[in-house]
Amino acid sequence: MRILAVDIGFGYCKATDGRRSQAFKSIVGEANPAAYSESLLPGQEQAARHFDIGGESVFVGELAETQSRGRGFTLDPAQFLSQYAKTLGLAALVPFVDHSDPVRLVTGLPISLFRRHREALANSLIGRHQIGVYNAAGQREEKTLYVEKVRVIPQPFGSLYNLMLDSAGRVSQQRYTSEKIGVIDVGFRTCDFAIADKTRYSERGSQSTDSGICLAYDAIANALREKSGVQVELYRLYEAINAGSIKIRGERHDLGPLVQRAFSQLAGRIATEANRLWAEDWDIDTIVLSGGGGAVLAPYLKGQVAGEVLPVPADQDARLNNVLGYWKYGNHVWGQAQALSA
């Protein structure tokens, strides 16, 4: 029996077994037959991204982005959960399991989607799934993914468990069990605010808003359209924003000023939401920023959110905070301590 975790986000899908982790863009595309499938340069091969799942042959992640003629990417919650979440989640888990190994799985949902969709998400992932896995040479391997149990928790609590628990699921940071902690988890589509008061969930101080990092991406994409006449898909901006520029039809566009303006505006919106939501929770001891969006917005949020905000470690991938916390929580719940050195 293995304990795994998957975070099926609107922007990226992340998974871990505690030893290894992976993240890929939340894109699903039709699998096109390729005339030449090998990498152009030795050593450039990537993880499997071609699968047969549920009777369909699909590409996921960056392979879908670059190779699929028909691509599926959406920020609509109902469409995402009904059409893409299961495929993305199963594809993310495949590298971590052997054929028919029983798996216990922890995943999460934004607070706004948790009550309505947690049972449906759990039911879609639990059970035996027959999956065809293709390597870079196009060779197909049959694999049965057996998920025997699923736990779905509010998404931002993954970040809290990641801070609170060690790899065996034991409490390692007592302060997070005895203090009142606020979590601001900035995802791609949503921004989740949550409060844990001595580990107890506060309904009053927890909610989701639509202030995900996609709002800033959308503003940047609209500005680029005005300059170039090209509507750049949001998922194609990830690398460009990190690089600071993008080339469109041979012309290089500097993204620095656009990014600074968009991120500043979004940070102001999130800070206003947090300060308003937590106006009566003036006794919060510490505020934790999480998610890929939380990491990039941290410098812009500094000084705007009322309270002590923990700095975001520069040496950690903040996108993995929730999924690592899910995995630790799974060890805590099921009592299957999995030491990293085992």
Tab-separated table of C-alpha atoms in Angstrom:
chain	number	residue	atom	x	y	z
A	1	MET	CA	0.000	0.000	0.000
A	2	ARG	CA	1.269	3.422	-0.961
A	3	ILE	CA	0.215	6.889	0.110
A	4	LEU	CA	0.133	9.430	-2.700
A	5	ALA	CA	-1.110	12.977	-3.105
A	6	VAL	CA	-2.317	14.938	-6.105
A	7	ASP	CA	-3.207	18.611	-6.429
A	8	ILE	CA	-5.317	19.034	-9.569
A	9	GLY	CA	-5.056	22.766	-10.128
A	10	PHE	CA	-6.478	24.924	-12.892
A	11	GLY	CA	-2.972	25.977	-13.890
A	12	TYR	CA	-0.767	23.033	-12.925
A	13	CYS	CA	-1.354	19.458	-11.833
A	14	LYS	CA	1.042	18.322	-9.096
A	15	ALA	CA	1.648	14.895	-7.547
A	16	THR	CA	4.054	13.344	-5.045
A	17	ASP	CA	4.901	10.144	-3.207
A	18	GLY	CA	7.006	12.036	-0.679
A	19	ARG	CA	10.258	11.155	-2.399
A	20	ARG	CA	9.607	12.475	-5.892
A	21	SER	CA	7.273	15.138	-7.188
A	22	GLN	CA	6.118	16.269	-10.602
A	23	ALA	CA	4.144	19.197	-11.981
A	24	PHE	CA	2.734	19.769	-15.453
A	25	LYS	CA	0.328	22.205	-17.043
A	26	SER	CA	-3.354	21.340	-16.677
A	27	ILE	CA	-3.939	20.871	-20.382
A	28	VAL	CA	-5.541	17.831	-22.024
A	29	GLY	CA	-5.309	17.332	-25.782
A	30	GLU	CA	-6.143	14.769	-28.406
A	31	ALA	CA	-3.277	12.388	-29.106
A	32	ASN	CA	-2.143	12.896	-32.689
A	33	PRO	CA	-0.069	10.267	-34.489
A	34	ALA	CA	3.470	11.593	-34.806
A	35	ALA	CA	5.669	10.992	-37.831
A	36	TYR	CA	8.768	11.511	-35.689
A	37	SER	CA	8.469	11.132	-31.913
A	38	GLU	CA	12.055	10.966	-30.678
A	39	SER	CA	13.772	13.912	-29.057
A	40	LEU	CA	15.997	15.927	-31.374
A	41	LEU	CA	18.840	15.897	-28.848
A	42	PRO	CA	19.996	13.094	-26.542
A	43	GLY	CA	19.035	13.577	-22.920
A	44	GLN	CA	15.976	15.696	-23.724
A	45	GLU	CA	13.401	12.965	-23.132
A	46	GLN	CA	10.591	13.907	-20.752
A	47	ALA	CA	8.238	12.035	-18.459
A	48	ALA	CA	5.358	10.104	-20.009
A	49	ARG	CA	2.606	12.460	-21.145
A	50	HIS	CA	0.721	10.183	-23.562
A	51	PHE	CA	-1.985	7.937	-22.089
A	52	ASP	CA	-5.054	5.887	-22.888
A	53	ILE	CA	-7.525	6.739	-20.135
A	54	GLY	CA	-11.226	5.919	-20.121
A	55	GLY	CA	-11.176	4.777	-23.736
A	56	GLU	CA	-9.522	7.962	-25.014
A	57	SER	CA	-5.959	8.492	-26.185
A	58	VAL	CA	-4.734	11.811	-24.804
A	59	PHE	CA	-1.714	14.021	-24.380
A	60	VAL	CA	-1.409	15.995	-21.149
A	61	GLY	CA	0.662	18.946	-20.001
A	62	GLU	CA	3.313	20.459	-22.215
A	63	LEU	CA	2.966	17.652	-24.784
A	64	ALA	CA	-0.674	18.621	-25.298
A	65	GLU	CA	0.327	22.280	-25.531
A	66	THR	CA	2.894	21.697	-28.263
A	67	GLN	CA	1.503	18.693	-30.172
A	68	SER	CA	-2.287	18.473	-29.873
A	69	ARG	CA	-4.487	20.055	-32.530
A	70	GLY	CA	-7.428	20.098	-30.135
A	71	ARG	CA	-6.511	21.288	-26.622
A	72	GLY	CA	-8.644	21.441	-23.513
A	73	PHE	CA	-7.882	24.155	-20.957
A	74	THR	CA	-10.578	25.884	-18.928
A	75	LEU	CA	-11.110	28.086	-15.902
A	76	ASP	CA	-14.758	27.053	-15.600
A	77	PRO	CA	-15.011	24.925	-12.418
A	78	ALA	CA	-17.883	22.690	-13.540
A	79	GLN	CA	-16.288	21.972	-16.910
A	80	PHE	CA	-12.851	21.441	-15.394
A	81	LEU	CA	-14.069	18.957	-12.788
A	82	SER	CA	-16.366	17.041	-15.124
A	83	GLN	CA	-14.097	16.842	-18.184
A	84	TYR	CA	-10.452	17.160	-17.134
A	85	ALA	CA	-9.828	16.580	-13.413
A	86	LYS	CA	-9.976	12.779	-13.492
A	87	THR	CA	-7.720	12.489	-16.546
A	88	LEU	CA	-5.162	14.921	-15.141
A	89	GLY	CA	-5.202	13.333	-11.701
A	90	LEU	CA	-4.713	9.780	-12.948
A	91	ALA	CA	-2.008	10.839	-15.401
A	92	ALA	CA	-0.146	12.578	-12.584
A	93	LEU	CA	-0.222	9.457	-10.394
A	94	VAL	CA	0.984	6.928	-12.995
A	95	PRO	CA	4.766	7.411	-12.484
A	96	PHE	CA	4.518	6.718	-8.758
A	97	VAL	CA	2.828	3.306	-8.779
A	98	ASP	CA	3.479	-0.195	-10.042
A	99	HIS	CA	0.831	-2.332	-11.699
A	100	SER	CA	-2.128	-2.958	-9.323
A	101	ASP	CA	-0.393	-1.512	-6.243
A	102	PRO	CA	-3.091	-0.372	-3.770
A	103	VAL	CA	-2.977	3.390	-3.299
A	104	ARG	CA	-4.433	5.657	-0.635
A	105	LEU	CA	-4.815	9.130	-2.045
A	106	VAL	CA	-5.212	12.632	-0.620
A	107	THR	CA	-6.292	15.532	-2.787
A	108	GLY	CA	-7.995	18.873	-2.288
A	109	LEU	CA	-10.439	21.415	-3.654
A	110	PRO	CA	-10.750	25.195	-3.312
A	111	ILE	CA	-13.030	26.134	-0.424
A	112	SER	CA	-15.734	27.413	-2.793
A	113	LEU	CA	-15.905	24.014	-4.531
A	114	PHE	CA	-15.250	21.733	-1.561
A	115	ARG	CA	-18.733	20.968	-0.242
A	116	ARG	CA	-20.421	20.641	-3.604
A	117	HIS	CA	-17.803	18.634	-5.472
A	118	ARG	CA	-15.699	16.635	-3.003
A	119	GLU	CA	-17.767	13.442	-3.241
A	120	ALA	CA	-17.867	13.542	-7.025
A	121	LEU	CA	-14.106	14.088	-7.216
A	122	ALA	CA	-13.421	11.260	-4.780
A	123	ASN	CA	-15.748	8.901	-6.645
A	124	SER	CA	-14.079	9.680	-9.971
A	125	LEU	CA	-10.634	8.764	-8.621
A	126	ILE	CA	-11.404	5.744	-6.452
A	127	GLY	CA	-11.333	2.215	-7.872
A	128	ARG	CA	-9.337	0.363	-10.529
A	129	HIS	CA	-8.331	2.271	-13.642
A	130	GLN	CA	-6.890	0.586	-16.719
A	131	ILE	CA	-4.357	2.956	-18.247
A	132	GLY	CA	-2.154	2.679	-21.308
A	133	VAL	CA	1.150	4.496	-20.864
A	134	TYR	CA	3.297	5.421	-23.891
A	135	ASN	CA	7.002	6.143	-23.709
A	136	ALA	CA	8.907	8.524	-26.005
A	137	ALA	CA	9.354	5.773	-28.593
A	138	GLY	CA	5.596	5.170	-28.750
A	139	GLN	CA	5.724	1.830	-26.937
A	140	ARG	CA	2.618	1.121	-24.881
A	141	GLU	CA	2.606	-0.340	-21.377
A	142	GLU	CA	-0.561	-1.531	-19.632
A	143	LYS	CA	-0.924	-0.398	-16.053
A	144	THR	CA	-3.728	-0.826	-13.515
A	145	LEU	CA	-3.959	2.073	-11.086
A	146	TYR	CA	-5.811	0.868	-7.988
A	147	VAL	CA	-6.969	3.677	-5.699
A	148	GLU	CA	-8.510	2.007	-2.667
A	149	LYS	CA	-9.215	5.114	-0.560
A	150	VAL	CA	-9.507	8.844	-1.232
A	151	ARG	CA	-9.551	11.796	1.138
A	152	VAL	CA	-10.510	15.254	-0.157
A	153	ILE	CA	-9.650	18.213	2.070
A	154	PRO	CA	-9.947	22.016	1.739
A	155	GLN	CA	-7.078	23.009	-0.529
A	156	PRO	CA	-5.267	25.634	1.596
A	157	PHE	CA	-5.009	23.234	4.518
A	158	GLY	CA	-2.410	21.331	2.529
A	159	SER	CA	0.004	24.229	3.070
A	160	LEU	CA	-0.711	24.220	6.794
A	161	TYR	CA	-0.128	20.469	7.079
A	162	ASN	CA	3.103	20.901	5.133
A	163	LEU	CA	4.335	23.306	7.808
A	164	MET	CA	2.896	21.415	10.767
A	165	LEU	CA	3.781	17.775	10.020
A	166	ASP	CA	6.934	15.855	9.213
A	167	SER	CA	7.286	13.186	6.514
A	168	ALA	CA	5.924	10.511	8.857
A	169	GLY	CA	2.758	12.527	9.528
A	170	ARG	CA	3.800	13.509	13.056
A	171	VAL	CA	3.460	17.029	14.428
A	172	SER	CA	6.859	18.657	14.149
A	173	GLN	CA	6.034	22.353	14.545
A	174	GLN	CA	4.007	22.833	17.716
A	175	ARG	CA	3.364	26.529	17.125
A	176	TYR	CA	0.978	25.712	14.291
A	177	THR	CA	-1.126	23.522	16.601
A	178	SER	CA	-1.389	26.120	19.363
A	179	GLU	CA	-1.731	29.358	17.407
A	180	LYS	CA	-4.325	30.952	15.165
A	181	ILE	CA	-2.989	30.721	11.609
A	182	GLY	CA	-4.255	32.424	8.479
A	183	VAL	CA	-3.483	30.966	5.057
A	184	ILE	CA	-3.615	32.895	1.781
A	185	ASP	CA	-3.299	30.355	-1.018
A	186	VAL	CA	-3.076	32.034	-4.423
A	187	GLY	CA	-3.756	29.505	-7.145
A	188	PHE	CA	-4.217	30.005	-10.851
A	189	ARG	CA	-7.971	30.578	-10.846
A	190	THR	CA	-8.841	31.023	-7.165
A	191	CYS	CA	-7.440	32.627	-4.054
A	192	ASP	CA	-8.317	30.714	-0.899
A	193	PHE	CA	-8.353	32.281	2.534
A	194	ALA	CA	-8.468	29.926	5.511
A	195	ILE	CA	-8.056	30.147	9.263
A	196	ALA	CA	-7.018	27.317	11.566
A	197	ASP	CA	-7.491	28.216	15.221
A	198	LYS	CA	-5.438	25.668	17.191
A	199	THR	CA	-5.909	23.338	14.158
A	200	ARG	CA	-9.691	23.897	14.124
A	201	TYR	CA	-11.159	25.122	10.861
A	202	SER	CA	-12.831	28.536	11.059
A	203	GLU	CA	-15.835	28.730	8.759
A	204	ARG	CA	-16.211	32.457	9.300
A	205	GLY	CA	-12.666	33.277	8.289
A	206	SER	CA	-12.425	30.945	5.301
A	207	GLN	CA	-13.587	31.496	1.738
A	208	SER	CA	-12.560	31.416	-1.915
A	209	THR	CA	-12.501	34.340	-4.308
A	210	ASP	CA	-11.784	34.600	-8.026
A	211	SER	CA	-8.554	36.524	-7.372
A	212	GLY	CA	-6.253	33.881	-8.805
A	213	ILE	CA	-3.050	34.737	-10.644
A	214	CYS	CA	-4.958	34.267	-13.914
A	215	LEU	CA	-6.398	37.771	-13.438
A	216	ALA	CA	-2.907	39.207	-13.765
A	217	TYR	CA	-2.155	36.897	-16.703
A	218	ASP	CA	-5.361	38.004	-18.405
A	219	ALA	CA	-4.421	41.660	-18.000
A	220	ILE	CA	-0.987	40.966	-19.512
A	221	ALA	CA	-2.513	38.989	-22.392
A	222	ASN	CA	-4.943	41.827	-23.162
A	223	ALA	CA	-2.121	44.373	-23.195
A	224	LEU	CA	-0.138	42.144	-25.567
A	225	ARG	CA	-3.145	41.818	-27.859
A	226	GLU	CA	-3.385	45.610	-28.117
A	227	LYS	CA	0.302	45.802	-29.038
A	228	SER	CA	0.598	42.806	-31.344
A	229	GLY	CA	-2.921	41.868	-32.442
A	230	VAL	CA	-2.367	38.318	-31.127
A	231	GLN	CA	-4.391	36.831	-28.271
A	232	VAL	CA	-1.840	34.769	-26.337
A	233	GLU	CA	-3.307	31.815	-24.467
A	234	LEU	CA	-2.849	32.213	-20.707
A	235	TYR	CA	-0.975	28.932	-20.304
A	236	ARG	CA	1.576	30.088	-22.887
A	237	LEU	CA	2.503	33.046	-20.681
A	238	TYR	CA	4.029	30.994	-17.835
A	239	GLU	CA	7.532	30.758	-19.243
A	240	ALA	CA	7.408	34.212	-20.845
A	241	ILE	CA	6.602	35.918	-17.543
A	242	ASN	CA	9.425	34.059	-15.823
A	243	ALA	CA	11.784	35.068	-18.638
A	244	GLY	CA	10.580	38.680	-18.633
A	245	SER	CA	9.806	38.876	-22.351
A	246	ILE	CA	7.927	37.167	-25.171
A	247	LYS	CA	8.504	37.012	-28.917
A	248	ILE	CA	5.387	37.368	-31.081
A	249	ARG	CA	5.746	37.094	-34.850
A	250	GLY	CA	9.423	37.891	-34.651
A	251	GLU	CA	9.091	40.919	-32.372
A	252	ARG	CA	10.360	40.792	-28.777
A	253	HIS	CA	8.033	42.360	-26.178
A	254	ASP	CA	9.346	43.378	-22.751
A	255	LEU	CA	6.942	42.112	-20.090
A	256	GLY	CA	8.571	43.809	-17.095
A	257	PRO	CA	6.285	46.869	-16.815
A	258	LEU	CA	3.164	44.844	-17.684
A	259	VAL	CA	3.943	42.215	-15.055
A	260	GLN	CA	4.700	44.764	-12.361
A	261	ARG	CA	1.472	46.662	-12.987
A	262	ALA	CA	-0.697	43.519	-13.187
A	263	PHE	CA	0.853	41.868	-10.122
A	264	SER	CA	0.612	45.085	-8.087
A	265	GLN	CA	-3.077	45.486	-8.898
A	266	LEU	CA	-3.848	41.858	-8.065
A	267	ALA	CA	-1.893	42.015	-4.804
A	268	GLY	CA	-3.866	45.100	-3.777
A	269	ARG	CA	-7.112	43.277	-4.495
A	270	ILE	CA	-6.072	40.211	-2.477
A	271	ALA	CA	-4.851	42.310	0.450
A	272	THR	CA	-8.163	44.191	0.521
A	273	GLU	CA	-10.071	40.883	0.522
A	274	ALA	CA	-7.922	39.442	3.318
A	275	ASN	CA	-8.137	42.524	5.519
A	276	ARG	CA	-11.891	42.735	5.071
A	277	LEU	CA	-12.511	39.012	5.642
A	278	TRP	CA	-10.297	38.883	8.730
A	279	ALA	CA	-11.310	42.240	10.223
A	280	GLU	CA	-12.687	40.496	13.338
A	281	ASP	CA	-9.807	38.023	13.482
A	282	TRP	CA	-7.298	40.566	14.747
A	283	ASP	CA	-5.834	37.852	16.985
A	284	ILE	CA	-4.312	35.874	14.080
A	285	ASP	CA	-0.774	34.979	15.129
A	286	THR	CA	0.745	34.278	11.725
A	287	ILE	CA	-0.262	34.501	8.061
A	288	VAL	CA	1.116	31.980	5.577
A	289	LEU	CA	1.385	32.756	1.853
A	290	SER	CA	1.154	29.711	-0.373
A	291	GLY	CA	0.702	28.536	-3.947
A	292	GLY	CA	2.651	29.502	-7.028
A	293	GLY	CA	0.721	32.768	-7.122
A	294	GLY	CA	1.490	33.450	-3.477
A	295	ALA	CA	5.210	33.136	-4.140
A	296	VAL	CA	5.287	35.600	-7.041
A	297	LEU	CA	2.961	38.064	-5.310
A	298	ALA	CA	4.756	37.967	-1.947
A	299	PRO	CA	6.882	41.090	-2.622
A	300	TYR	CA	3.780	42.980	-3.729
A	301	LEU	CA	1.674	41.853	-0.758
A	302	LYS	CA	4.319	42.822	1.784
A	303	GLY	CA	3.025	45.634	3.952
A	304	GLN	CA	-0.505	45.479	2.538
A	305	VAL	CA	-1.842	42.482	4.498
A	306	ALA	CA	-2.470	43.322	8.145
A	307	GLY	CA	-0.510	40.993	10.445
A	308	GLU	CA	2.697	38.990	10.556
A	309	VAL	CA	3.237	37.383	7.167
A	310	LEU	CA	5.779	34.560	6.979
A	311	PRO	CA	8.335	35.051	4.206
A	312	VAL	CA	8.127	32.599	1.299
A	313	PRO	CA	11.304	30.444	1.224
A	314	ALA	CA	13.205	31.193	-1.970
A	315	ASP	CA	14.588	27.652	-2.234
A	316	GLN	CA	11.186	25.926	-2.329
A	317	ASP	CA	8.673	25.455	-5.139
A	318	ALA	CA	5.578	27.037	-3.593
A	319	ARG	CA	3.376	25.247	-6.138
A	320	LEU	CA	4.075	22.027	-4.216
A	321	ASN	CA	3.126	23.290	-0.742
A	322	ASN	CA	-0.388	21.891	-0.850
A	323	VAL	CA	0.419	18.547	-2.448
A	324	LEU	CA	3.283	17.873	-0.013
A	325	GLY	CA	0.912	18.728	2.835
A	326	TYR	CA	-1.698	16.350	1.436
A	327	TRP	CA	0.890	13.559	1.454
A	328	LYS	CA	1.941	14.278	5.039
A	329	TYR	CA	-1.711	14.365	6.075
A	330	GLY	CA	-2.227	10.978	4.438
A	331	ASN	CA	0.572	9.543	6.558
A	332	HIS	CA	-0.981	11.160	9.627
A	333	VAL	CA	-4.458	9.776	8.943
A	334	TRP	CA	-3.561	6.275	7.834
A	335	GLY	CA	-0.637	5.788	10.180
A	336	GLN	CA	1.669	4.546	7.427
A	337	ALA	CA	4.891	6.411	8.172
A	338	GLN	CA	7.014	6.457	5.036
A	339	ALA	CA	10.509	7.624	5.896
A	340	LEU	CA	12.223	9.338	2.994
A	341	SER	CA	15.269	7.118	3.445
A	342	ALA	CA	13.284	3.866	3.166
